[in-house]
mmCIF file of C-alpha atoms in Angstrom:
data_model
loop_
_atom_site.group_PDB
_atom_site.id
_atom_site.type_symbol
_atom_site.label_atom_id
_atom_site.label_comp_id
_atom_site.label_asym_id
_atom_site.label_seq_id
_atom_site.Cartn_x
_atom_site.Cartn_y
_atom_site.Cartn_z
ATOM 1 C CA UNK A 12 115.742 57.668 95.578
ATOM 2 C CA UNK A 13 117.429 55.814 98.057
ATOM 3 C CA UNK A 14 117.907 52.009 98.533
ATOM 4 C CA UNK A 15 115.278 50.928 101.000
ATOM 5 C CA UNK A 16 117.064 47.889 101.938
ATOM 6 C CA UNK A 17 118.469 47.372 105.554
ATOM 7 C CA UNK A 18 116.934 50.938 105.960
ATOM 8 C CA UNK A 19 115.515 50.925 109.757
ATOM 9 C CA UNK A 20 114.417 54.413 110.290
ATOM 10 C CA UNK A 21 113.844 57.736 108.698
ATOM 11 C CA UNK A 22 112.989 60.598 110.541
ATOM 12 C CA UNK A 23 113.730 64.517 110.839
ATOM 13 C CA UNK A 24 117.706 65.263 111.569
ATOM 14 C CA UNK A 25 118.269 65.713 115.052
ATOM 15 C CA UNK A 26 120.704 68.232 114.868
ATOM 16 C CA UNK A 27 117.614 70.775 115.374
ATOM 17 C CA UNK A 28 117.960 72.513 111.963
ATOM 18 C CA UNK A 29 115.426 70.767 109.645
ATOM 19 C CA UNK A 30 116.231 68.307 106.776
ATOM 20 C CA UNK A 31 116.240 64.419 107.456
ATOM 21 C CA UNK A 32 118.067 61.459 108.639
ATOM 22 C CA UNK A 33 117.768 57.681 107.711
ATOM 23 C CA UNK A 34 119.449 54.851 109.445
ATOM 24 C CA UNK A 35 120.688 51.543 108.041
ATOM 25 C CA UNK A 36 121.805 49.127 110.031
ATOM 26 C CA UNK A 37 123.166 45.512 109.631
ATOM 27 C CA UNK A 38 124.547 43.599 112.473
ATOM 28 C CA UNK A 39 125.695 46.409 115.009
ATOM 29 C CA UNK A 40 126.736 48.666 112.172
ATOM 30 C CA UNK A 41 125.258 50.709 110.013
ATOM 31 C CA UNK A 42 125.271 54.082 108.012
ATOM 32 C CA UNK A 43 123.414 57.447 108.664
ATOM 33 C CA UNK A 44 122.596 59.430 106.363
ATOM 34 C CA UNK A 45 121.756 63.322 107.153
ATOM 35 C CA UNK A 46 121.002 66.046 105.371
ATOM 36 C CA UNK A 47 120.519 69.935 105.835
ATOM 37 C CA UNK A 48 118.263 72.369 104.130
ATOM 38 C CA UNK A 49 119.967 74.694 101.500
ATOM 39 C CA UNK A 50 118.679 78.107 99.860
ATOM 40 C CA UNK A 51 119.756 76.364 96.561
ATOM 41 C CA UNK A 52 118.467 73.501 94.993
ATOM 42 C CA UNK A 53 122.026 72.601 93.851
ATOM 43 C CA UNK A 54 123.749 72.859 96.679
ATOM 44 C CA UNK A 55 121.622 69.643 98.374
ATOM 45 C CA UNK A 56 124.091 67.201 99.499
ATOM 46 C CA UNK A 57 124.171 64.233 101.970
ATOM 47 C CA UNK A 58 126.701 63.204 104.329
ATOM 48 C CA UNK A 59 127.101 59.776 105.753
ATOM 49 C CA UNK A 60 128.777 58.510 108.682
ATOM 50 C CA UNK A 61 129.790 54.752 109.198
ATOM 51 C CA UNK A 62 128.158 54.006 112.713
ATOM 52 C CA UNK A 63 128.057 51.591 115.602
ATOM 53 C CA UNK A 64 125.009 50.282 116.977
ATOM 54 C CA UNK A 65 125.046 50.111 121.272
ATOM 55 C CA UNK A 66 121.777 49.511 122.206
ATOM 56 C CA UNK A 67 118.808 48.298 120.426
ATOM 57 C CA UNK A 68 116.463 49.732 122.788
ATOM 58 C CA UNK A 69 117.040 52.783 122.948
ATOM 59 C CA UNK A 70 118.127 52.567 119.521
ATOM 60 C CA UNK A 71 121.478 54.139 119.972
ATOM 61 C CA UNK A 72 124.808 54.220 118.163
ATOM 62 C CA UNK A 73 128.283 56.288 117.866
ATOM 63 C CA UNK A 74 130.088 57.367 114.842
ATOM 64 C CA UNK A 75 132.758 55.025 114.090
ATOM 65 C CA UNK A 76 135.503 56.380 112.325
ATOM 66 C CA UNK A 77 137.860 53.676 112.348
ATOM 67 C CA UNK A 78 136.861 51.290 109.629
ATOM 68 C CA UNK A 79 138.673 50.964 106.302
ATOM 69 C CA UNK A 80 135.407 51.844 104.981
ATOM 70 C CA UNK A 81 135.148 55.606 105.859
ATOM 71 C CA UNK A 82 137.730 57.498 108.109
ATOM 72 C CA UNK A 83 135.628 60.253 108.327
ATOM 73 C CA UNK A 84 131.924 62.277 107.125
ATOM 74 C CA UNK A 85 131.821 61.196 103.355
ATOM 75 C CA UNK A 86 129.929 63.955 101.651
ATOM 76 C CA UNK A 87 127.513 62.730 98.335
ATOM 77 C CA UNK A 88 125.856 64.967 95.455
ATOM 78 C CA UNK A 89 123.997 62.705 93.407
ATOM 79 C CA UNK A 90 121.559 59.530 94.620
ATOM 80 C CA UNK A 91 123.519 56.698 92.448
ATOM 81 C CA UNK A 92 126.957 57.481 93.923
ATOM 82 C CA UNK A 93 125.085 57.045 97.268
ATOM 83 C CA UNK A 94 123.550 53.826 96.645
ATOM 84 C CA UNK A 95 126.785 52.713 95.137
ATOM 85 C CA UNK A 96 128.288 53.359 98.606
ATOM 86 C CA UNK A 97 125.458 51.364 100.679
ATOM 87 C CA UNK A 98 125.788 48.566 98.962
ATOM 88 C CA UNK A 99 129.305 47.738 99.580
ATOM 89 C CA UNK A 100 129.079 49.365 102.985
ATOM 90 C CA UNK A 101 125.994 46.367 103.255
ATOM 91 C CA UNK A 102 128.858 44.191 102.255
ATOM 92 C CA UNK A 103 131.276 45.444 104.271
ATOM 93 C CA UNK A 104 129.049 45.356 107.657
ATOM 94 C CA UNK A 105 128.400 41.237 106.700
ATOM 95 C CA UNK A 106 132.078 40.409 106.089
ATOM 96 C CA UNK A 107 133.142 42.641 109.359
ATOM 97 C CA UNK A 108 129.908 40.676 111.400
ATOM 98 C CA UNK A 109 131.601 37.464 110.145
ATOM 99 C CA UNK A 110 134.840 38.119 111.297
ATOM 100 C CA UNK A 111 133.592 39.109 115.009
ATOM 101 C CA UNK A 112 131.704 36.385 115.579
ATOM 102 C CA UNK A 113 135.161 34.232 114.776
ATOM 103 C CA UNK A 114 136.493 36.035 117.828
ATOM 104 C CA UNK A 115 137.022 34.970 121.022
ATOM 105 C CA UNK A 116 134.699 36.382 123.951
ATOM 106 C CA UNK A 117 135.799 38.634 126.471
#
């Protein structure tokens, strides 16, 4: 089971397939989570993307693929390595919201 913390929806993946997608978010980034049915039960997997928040309403974000965090889809078999990777991507999103706010506006 996943972490339920900072999760802000779940729902079916839109990719039109089947399977499902959940949605963390903290500040204006987050993590999605997707996942794909399979014919076998071993072959489940989930892939996460880092992603970046741009509108709250819609709720609407982009991959981001540029953070030291993930430079691209991360791919993860097992529940415990995933929740090991939310919680310092949870981390990660605080420290990175800290550091923006520190910047000047443009």
């Amino acid at each position: 089971m996943f972490t339920q913390k900072n999760l802000i929806l779940t729902r079916s993946n839109p990719c039109g397939q089947g399977g499902y997608q959940f949605l963390y978010k903290i500040g204006h980034y987050g993590v999605s989570l997707g996942s794909k049915p399979q014919e076998e039960i071993q072959q489940i997997h989930w892939e996460a993307d880092v992603i970046r928040y741009t509108s709250e309403t819609p709720l609407t974000y982009e991959v981001c693929h540029t953070t030291e965090l993930a430079s691209k889809t991360l791919k993860f078999l097992n529940d415990s390595t995933l929740n090991e990777f939310l919680e310092k991507a949870f981390e990660y999103f605080k420290e990175l919201g800290s550091l923006e706010k520190m910047l000047p506006e443009e």
